[in-house]
Structure formats: C-alpha cells, structure tokens
Short mmCIF file of C-alpha atoms and ligand atoms in Angstrom, two decimals:
data_model
loop_
_atom_site.label_atom_id
_atom_site.label_comp_id
_atom_site.label_asym_id
_atom_site.label_seq_id
_atom_site.Cartn_x
_atom_site.Cartn_y
_atom_site.Cartn_z
CA MET H 1 -0.01 0.04 0.05
CA GLN H 2 1.42 3.23 -0.94
CA TRP H 3 0.77 6.28 1.27
CA SER H 4 0.76 8.52 -1.77
CA ARG H 5 -2.34 6.84 -3.29
CA ILE H 6 -5.16 8.77 -1.66
CA ALA H 7 -8.96 8.28 -1.52
CA VAL H 8 -10.99 11.19 -0.18
CA PHE H 9 -14.33 10.21 1.57
CA ALA H 10 -17.03 13.03 1.66
CA SER H 11 -20.79 13.34 2.26
CA GLY H 12 -21.75 16.86 1.43
CA GLN H 13 -20.48 20.18 -0.11
CA GLY H 14 -16.95 18.88 -0.62
CA SER H 15 -15.19 22.19 -0.20
CA ASN H 16 -12.42 20.45 1.62
CA PHE H 17 -12.21 17.92 -1.31
CA ALA H 18 -12.03 20.79 -3.74
CA ALA H 19 -9.18 22.42 -1.69
CA LEU H 20 -7.18 19.12 -1.67
CA ALA H 21 -7.76 18.63 -5.42
CA GLU H 22 -6.63 22.16 -5.99
CA ALA H 23 -3.54 21.65 -3.78
CA GLU H 24 -2.57 18.61 -5.83
CA ARG H 25 -3.10 20.52 -9.08
CA ALA H 26 -0.81 23.28 -7.76
CA GLY H 27 1.89 20.74 -6.79
CA GLN H 28 1.26 21.22 -3.02
CA LEU H 29 0.57 17.58 -2.16
CA GLY H 30 4.07 16.57 -2.74
CA GLY H 31 3.83 13.08 -4.19
CA GLY H 32 0.24 12.65 -3.09
CA ARG H 33 -2.29 11.71 -5.67
CA ILE H 34 -6.09 11.76 -5.13
CA GLU H 35 -7.13 8.57 -6.88
CA LEU H 36 -10.68 8.32 -5.89
CA LEU H 37 -13.63 10.09 -4.12
CA VAL H 38 -15.85 7.93 -2.05
CA SER H 39 -19.32 9.25 -1.24
CA ASP H 40 -22.31 7.81 0.57
CA ARG H 41 -24.56 10.50 -0.95
CA PRO H 42 -24.48 10.23 -4.76
CA GLU H 43 -26.59 13.32 -5.08
CA ALA H 44 -24.22 15.50 -2.96
CA PRO H 45 -22.36 18.51 -4.50
CA VAL H 46 -18.98 16.80 -3.85
CA ALA H 47 -19.76 14.23 -6.66
CA LYS H 48 -20.06 17.09 -9.16
CA ARG H 49 -16.85 18.49 -7.94
CA ALA H 50 -15.01 15.23 -8.51
CA GLU H 51 -16.43 14.95 -12.05
CA GLU H 52 -15.20 18.56 -12.71
CA ALA H 53 -11.80 17.71 -11.28
CA GLY H 54 -11.60 14.50 -13.45
CA ILE H 55 -11.32 12.33 -10.35
CA PRO H 56 -13.00 8.97 -10.34
CA ALA H 57 -15.80 8.54 -7.91
CA LEU H 58 -17.39 5.65 -6.12
CA LEU H 59 -20.82 6.72 -5.17
CA LEU H 60 -22.82 4.05 -3.03
CA ARG H 61 -26.01 4.41 -1.02
CA PRO H 62 -25.61 2.52 2.28
CA LYS H 63 -29.34 1.76 2.32
CA ASP H 64 -28.81 -0.20 -0.89
CA PHE H 65 -26.81 -2.80 1.19
CA ALA H 66 -28.11 -5.24 3.67
CA SER H 67 -25.64 -3.95 6.33
CA ARG H 68 -23.09 -1.30 6.98
CA GLU H 69 -20.45 -4.04 6.83
CA LEU H 70 -21.46 -5.06 3.35
CA TYR H 71 -21.47 -1.38 2.24
CA GLU H 72 -17.89 -0.94 3.62
CA ALA H 73 -16.70 -4.33 2.11
CA GLU H 74 -17.62 -3.05 -1.40
CA ILE H 75 -15.70 0.11 -0.66
CA VAL H 76 -12.70 -1.90 0.67
CA ALA H 77 -12.65 -4.01 -2.48
CA GLU H 78 -12.46 -0.86 -4.71
CA LEU H 79 -9.81 0.71 -2.57
CA GLN H 80 -7.65 -2.47 -2.83
CA ARG H 81 -8.25 -2.65 -6.48
CA ARG H 82 -6.74 0.90 -6.81
CA ASP H 83 -4.00 0.18 -4.32
CA ILE H 84 -5.11 3.12 -2.05
CA GLY H 85 -2.81 3.59 0.89
CA LEU H 86 -4.31 6.59 2.63
CA ILE H 87 -7.99 7.56 3.36
CA VAL H 88 -8.71 11.16 3.89
CA LEU H 89 -12.12 11.84 5.47
CA ALA H 90 -13.32 15.28 4.54
CA GLY H 91 -16.92 15.85 5.87
CA TYR H 92 -17.73 12.11 5.70
CA MET H 93 -20.49 11.92 8.13
CA ARG H 94 -20.61 8.23 9.01
CA LEU H 95 -18.88 6.15 11.71
CA ILE H 96 -16.53 3.66 10.24
CA THR H 97 -16.79 -0.05 11.16
CA PRO H 98 -13.90 -2.56 11.55
CA VAL H 99 -14.49 -3.75 8.05
CA LEU H 100 -12.69 -0.51 6.74
CA LEU H 101 -10.75 0.16 9.95
CA THR H 102 -8.81 -3.12 10.23
CA PRO H 103 -7.27 -3.23 6.74
CA TYR H 104 -6.57 0.65 7.01
CA ALA H 105 -5.43 0.91 10.68
CA GLY H 106 -3.25 3.97 11.20
CA ARG H 107 -3.97 4.94 7.44
CA ILE H 108 -7.37 6.93 7.88
CA VAL H 109 -7.41 10.56 8.90
CA ASN H 110 -10.26 13.03 9.61
CA ILE H 111 -10.79 16.83 9.83
CA HIS H 112 -12.94 18.12 12.54
CA PRO H 113 -13.99 21.79 13.08
CA SER H 114 -12.98 22.18 16.76
CA LEU H 115 -10.07 21.78 19.01
CA LEU H 116 -10.58 18.12 19.99
CA PRO H 117 -11.36 16.72 22.55
CA ALA H 118 -13.66 19.66 22.81
CA PHE H 119 -16.94 19.48 20.83
CA ALA H 120 -16.71 16.10 19.23
CA GLY H 121 -19.60 14.78 17.09
CA LYS H 122 -22.17 16.74 15.14
CA ASP H 123 -22.49 20.45 14.95
CA ALA H 124 -19.07 21.21 16.46
CA ILE H 125 -19.15 24.86 15.47
CA GLY H 126 -22.68 25.42 17.03
CA GLN H 127 -21.50 23.48 20.06
CA ALA H 128 -18.58 25.80 20.61
CA LEU H 129 -20.71 28.99 20.17
CA ASP H 130 -23.38 27.63 22.59
CA TYR H 131 -20.62 26.85 25.17
CA GLY H 132 -19.24 30.33 24.86
CA VAL H 133 -15.59 29.52 24.25
CA LYS H 134 -13.30 32.23 23.09
CA LEU H 135 -11.07 30.06 20.97
CA THR H 136 -12.03 27.03 18.87
CA GLY H 137 -10.37 25.74 15.75
CA VAL H 138 -9.60 22.76 13.57
CA THR H 139 -8.15 19.32 14.30
CA VAL H 140 -6.75 16.65 11.99
CA HIS H 141 -6.53 13.32 13.65
CA PHE H 142 -6.11 9.62 12.90
CA VAL H 143 -9.40 7.74 12.98
CA ASP H 144 -9.94 4.99 15.40
CA GLY H 145 -13.17 3.23 16.44
CA GLY H 146 -14.59 6.11 18.42
CA MET H 147 -16.33 9.38 17.55
CA ASP H 148 -13.45 11.91 16.77
CA THR H 149 -11.28 10.31 19.48
CA GLY H 150 -8.12 9.15 17.50
CA PRO H 151 -4.59 10.68 17.98
CA VAL H 152 -4.26 14.35 17.00
CA ILE H 153 -1.81 15.14 14.06
CA ALA H 154 -2.33 18.90 13.77
CA GLN H 155 -4.45 21.68 15.37
CA ARG H 156 -5.09 25.37 14.53
CA CYS H 157 -6.89 27.94 16.59
CA VAL H 158 -9.73 30.23 15.46
CA ALA H 159 -10.90 33.05 17.66
CA VAL H 160 -14.61 33.38 18.40
CA GLU H 161 -15.57 36.99 17.75
CA PRO H 162 -18.30 38.98 19.63
CA GLY H 163 -21.58 38.56 17.62
CA ASP H 164 -20.39 35.53 15.69
CA THR H 165 -23.03 33.29 14.12
CA VAL H 166 -22.56 29.65 13.09
CA GLU H 167 -22.19 30.89 9.48
CA LEU H 168 -19.63 33.60 10.14
CA LEU H 169 -17.52 31.35 12.39
CA ALA H 170 -17.83 28.33 9.93
CA GLU H 171 -16.54 30.45 7.18
CA ARG H 172 -13.33 31.45 9.14
CA ILE H 173 -12.91 27.71 10.30
CA HIS H 174 -13.27 26.44 6.63
CA LYS H 175 -10.56 28.90 5.54
CA VAL H 176 -8.19 27.40 8.10
CA GLU H 177 -9.29 23.92 7.05
CA TYR H 178 -8.36 24.56 3.44
CA GLY H 179 -4.87 25.58 4.49
CA LEU H 180 -4.14 22.94 7.12
CA TYR H 181 -5.54 19.81 5.58
CA PRO H 182 -3.45 19.76 2.38
CA GLU H 183 -0.30 20.42 4.50
CA VAL H 184 -1.15 17.39 6.68
CA VAL H 185 -2.03 15.18 3.81
CA ARG H 186 1.18 16.08 2.11
CA ALA H 187 3.20 15.07 5.16
CA LEU H 188 1.21 11.79 5.29
CA ALA H 189 1.61 11.11 1.57
CA GLU H 190 5.32 11.45 1.88
CA GLY H 191 5.48 9.17 5.03
CA LYS H 192 6.48 11.87 7.37
CA VAL H 193 3.90 11.32 10.11
CA GLU H 194 5.01 9.10 12.95
CA LEU H 195 2.49 7.63 15.37
CA ASP H 196 3.63 6.31 18.79
CA GLY H 197 0.58 5.44 20.98
CA ARG H 198 -1.43 8.59 21.11
CA LYS H 199 1.51 10.84 20.14
CA THR H 200 2.25 11.87 16.64
CA VAL H 201 5.27 13.78 15.11
CA ILE H 202 5.50 15.35 11.79
CA ARG H 203 9.12 14.94 10.59
CA GLU H 204 10.72 17.74 8.57
C1 GAR X 301 -15.84 20.47 7.42
O1 GAR X 301 -15.98 21.59 8.13
C2 GAR X 301 -15.30 19.44 8.31
O2 GAR X 301 -14.45 19.84 9.36
C3 GAR X 301 -16.65 18.94 8.94
O3 GAR X 301 -17.49 18.87 7.96
C4 GAR X 301 -17.33 19.93 6.99
C5 GAR X 301 -17.34 19.55 5.64
O4 GAR X 301 -17.34 20.53 4.78
N1 GAR X 301 -16.49 17.57 9.50
C6 GAR X 301 -17.06 17.11 10.63
O5 GAR X 301 -17.80 17.70 11.34
C7 GAR X 301 -16.65 15.74 11.03
N2 GAR X 301 -17.16 15.38 12.32
P1 GAR X 301 -17.12 20.26 3.14
O6 GAR X 301 -17.96 19.17 2.74
O7 GAR X 301 -17.48 21.58 2.55
O8 GAR X 301 -15.66 19.92 3.06
#
C-alpha cells in the first residue's frame, strides 16, 4: 500500500475535497495523488466537484446494502483494486466499522471543526458557540473506532468574535481547514507522520 495513493471520503459540499484537489493541481501535495472520491450520498455536490476535477468517484448508497459491513466491504474492494494507501475523510458523516478500519489501521485521517477533544460529534461549531468558548479551531486526527477520538496530528486555533453566528464562524474555520488539511495530507503522503501510541510527530 502506498501512502501517496489517496482516497477522499465526503458526504456533502466537498469544499475540503476541492481544496485538496486544487492543492494537488498546484503541486502542494508533494507526491500525493487523489485517486478516488468515495461518497455515501451520490446526489451530494461533492460528486459534481469530482467530475469537474476528473477524479473517479465511487458513489454508493448505504441503504442499498443489507448491512453497514457489506457497504464498507464493497468500498474496501475498490480501495484495494486501486492500491489506495491513505484514506482522507473530509466531511464524511458516517462512523466507520472494523471492515474498513482493520485493513486501513493508522491510515485513515479526519478533519474536525473544533479543538478536540472539545466538541466532538455533530455541529461542532454550534456546540462551541453555545458553550461560549473564546477560542475554537480545527483538528486533523487519525481515525480509531470512536467518534473523533483518535490521535491528534495537527491543530489550529480560530478566535470566536463577539456577535459570531454559526455561518460567520464556519466561514473562518473553513478557510483554516483549506490551508491545514493539504499540509497534513502532504506530510502523510510523503510518509513523514510518525505515530507512537497517542503521540504523533511530523518529521521535517
Ligand atoms: C468540514 O468543516 C469538516 O471539518 C466537517 O464537515 C465539514 C465538511 O465541509 N467535519 C465534521 O464535522 C466531522 N465530524 P465540506 O464538505 O465543505 O468539506
């Protein structure tokens, strides 16, 4: 499995997918190549973005399968067929089962719009606003069996401003995501991220 052969998983708008595809086009993913988009929502805007970027897409509806495991087994078969070595979750709104986690242990990463472990799960930006924190941000982490619980690879802060709404704060958080995720994916694709228990180091 080569770290440089990447599949991006996304369920919605796909603005992070687009930022990653643009980074690859601009030579900012190092040797990293986005070989495949996987989406659980064939009608989602991200599918259109993949088409426009000329990236192959595997679009499957989980409800067309008898179980979550069978849905994921179909994905794993395609990933293996394409020799994918790194899975990048970018707004993929499903929990992953051992069918995918086991063959790709330590090779799946996610981006989350908060400073984990604060505000895991859904609506992280709304949760941060409701709590009244002054600083929130973005986390890129390895994926384990839990909900946003895997080892942290990188984090960046975003200040909450007086009068912020979910929309305003989300806009600033997204901008930070579009810068951070390609940087981390590049380091991963080049085999520069070391994992030791819960600790990670990005080698220069
Ligand atoms: C991103 O903000 C990402 O951090 C978040 O979904 C958004 C997807 O936007 N992910 C999670 O909340 C994961 N728990 P996009 O589809 O425009 O890239």
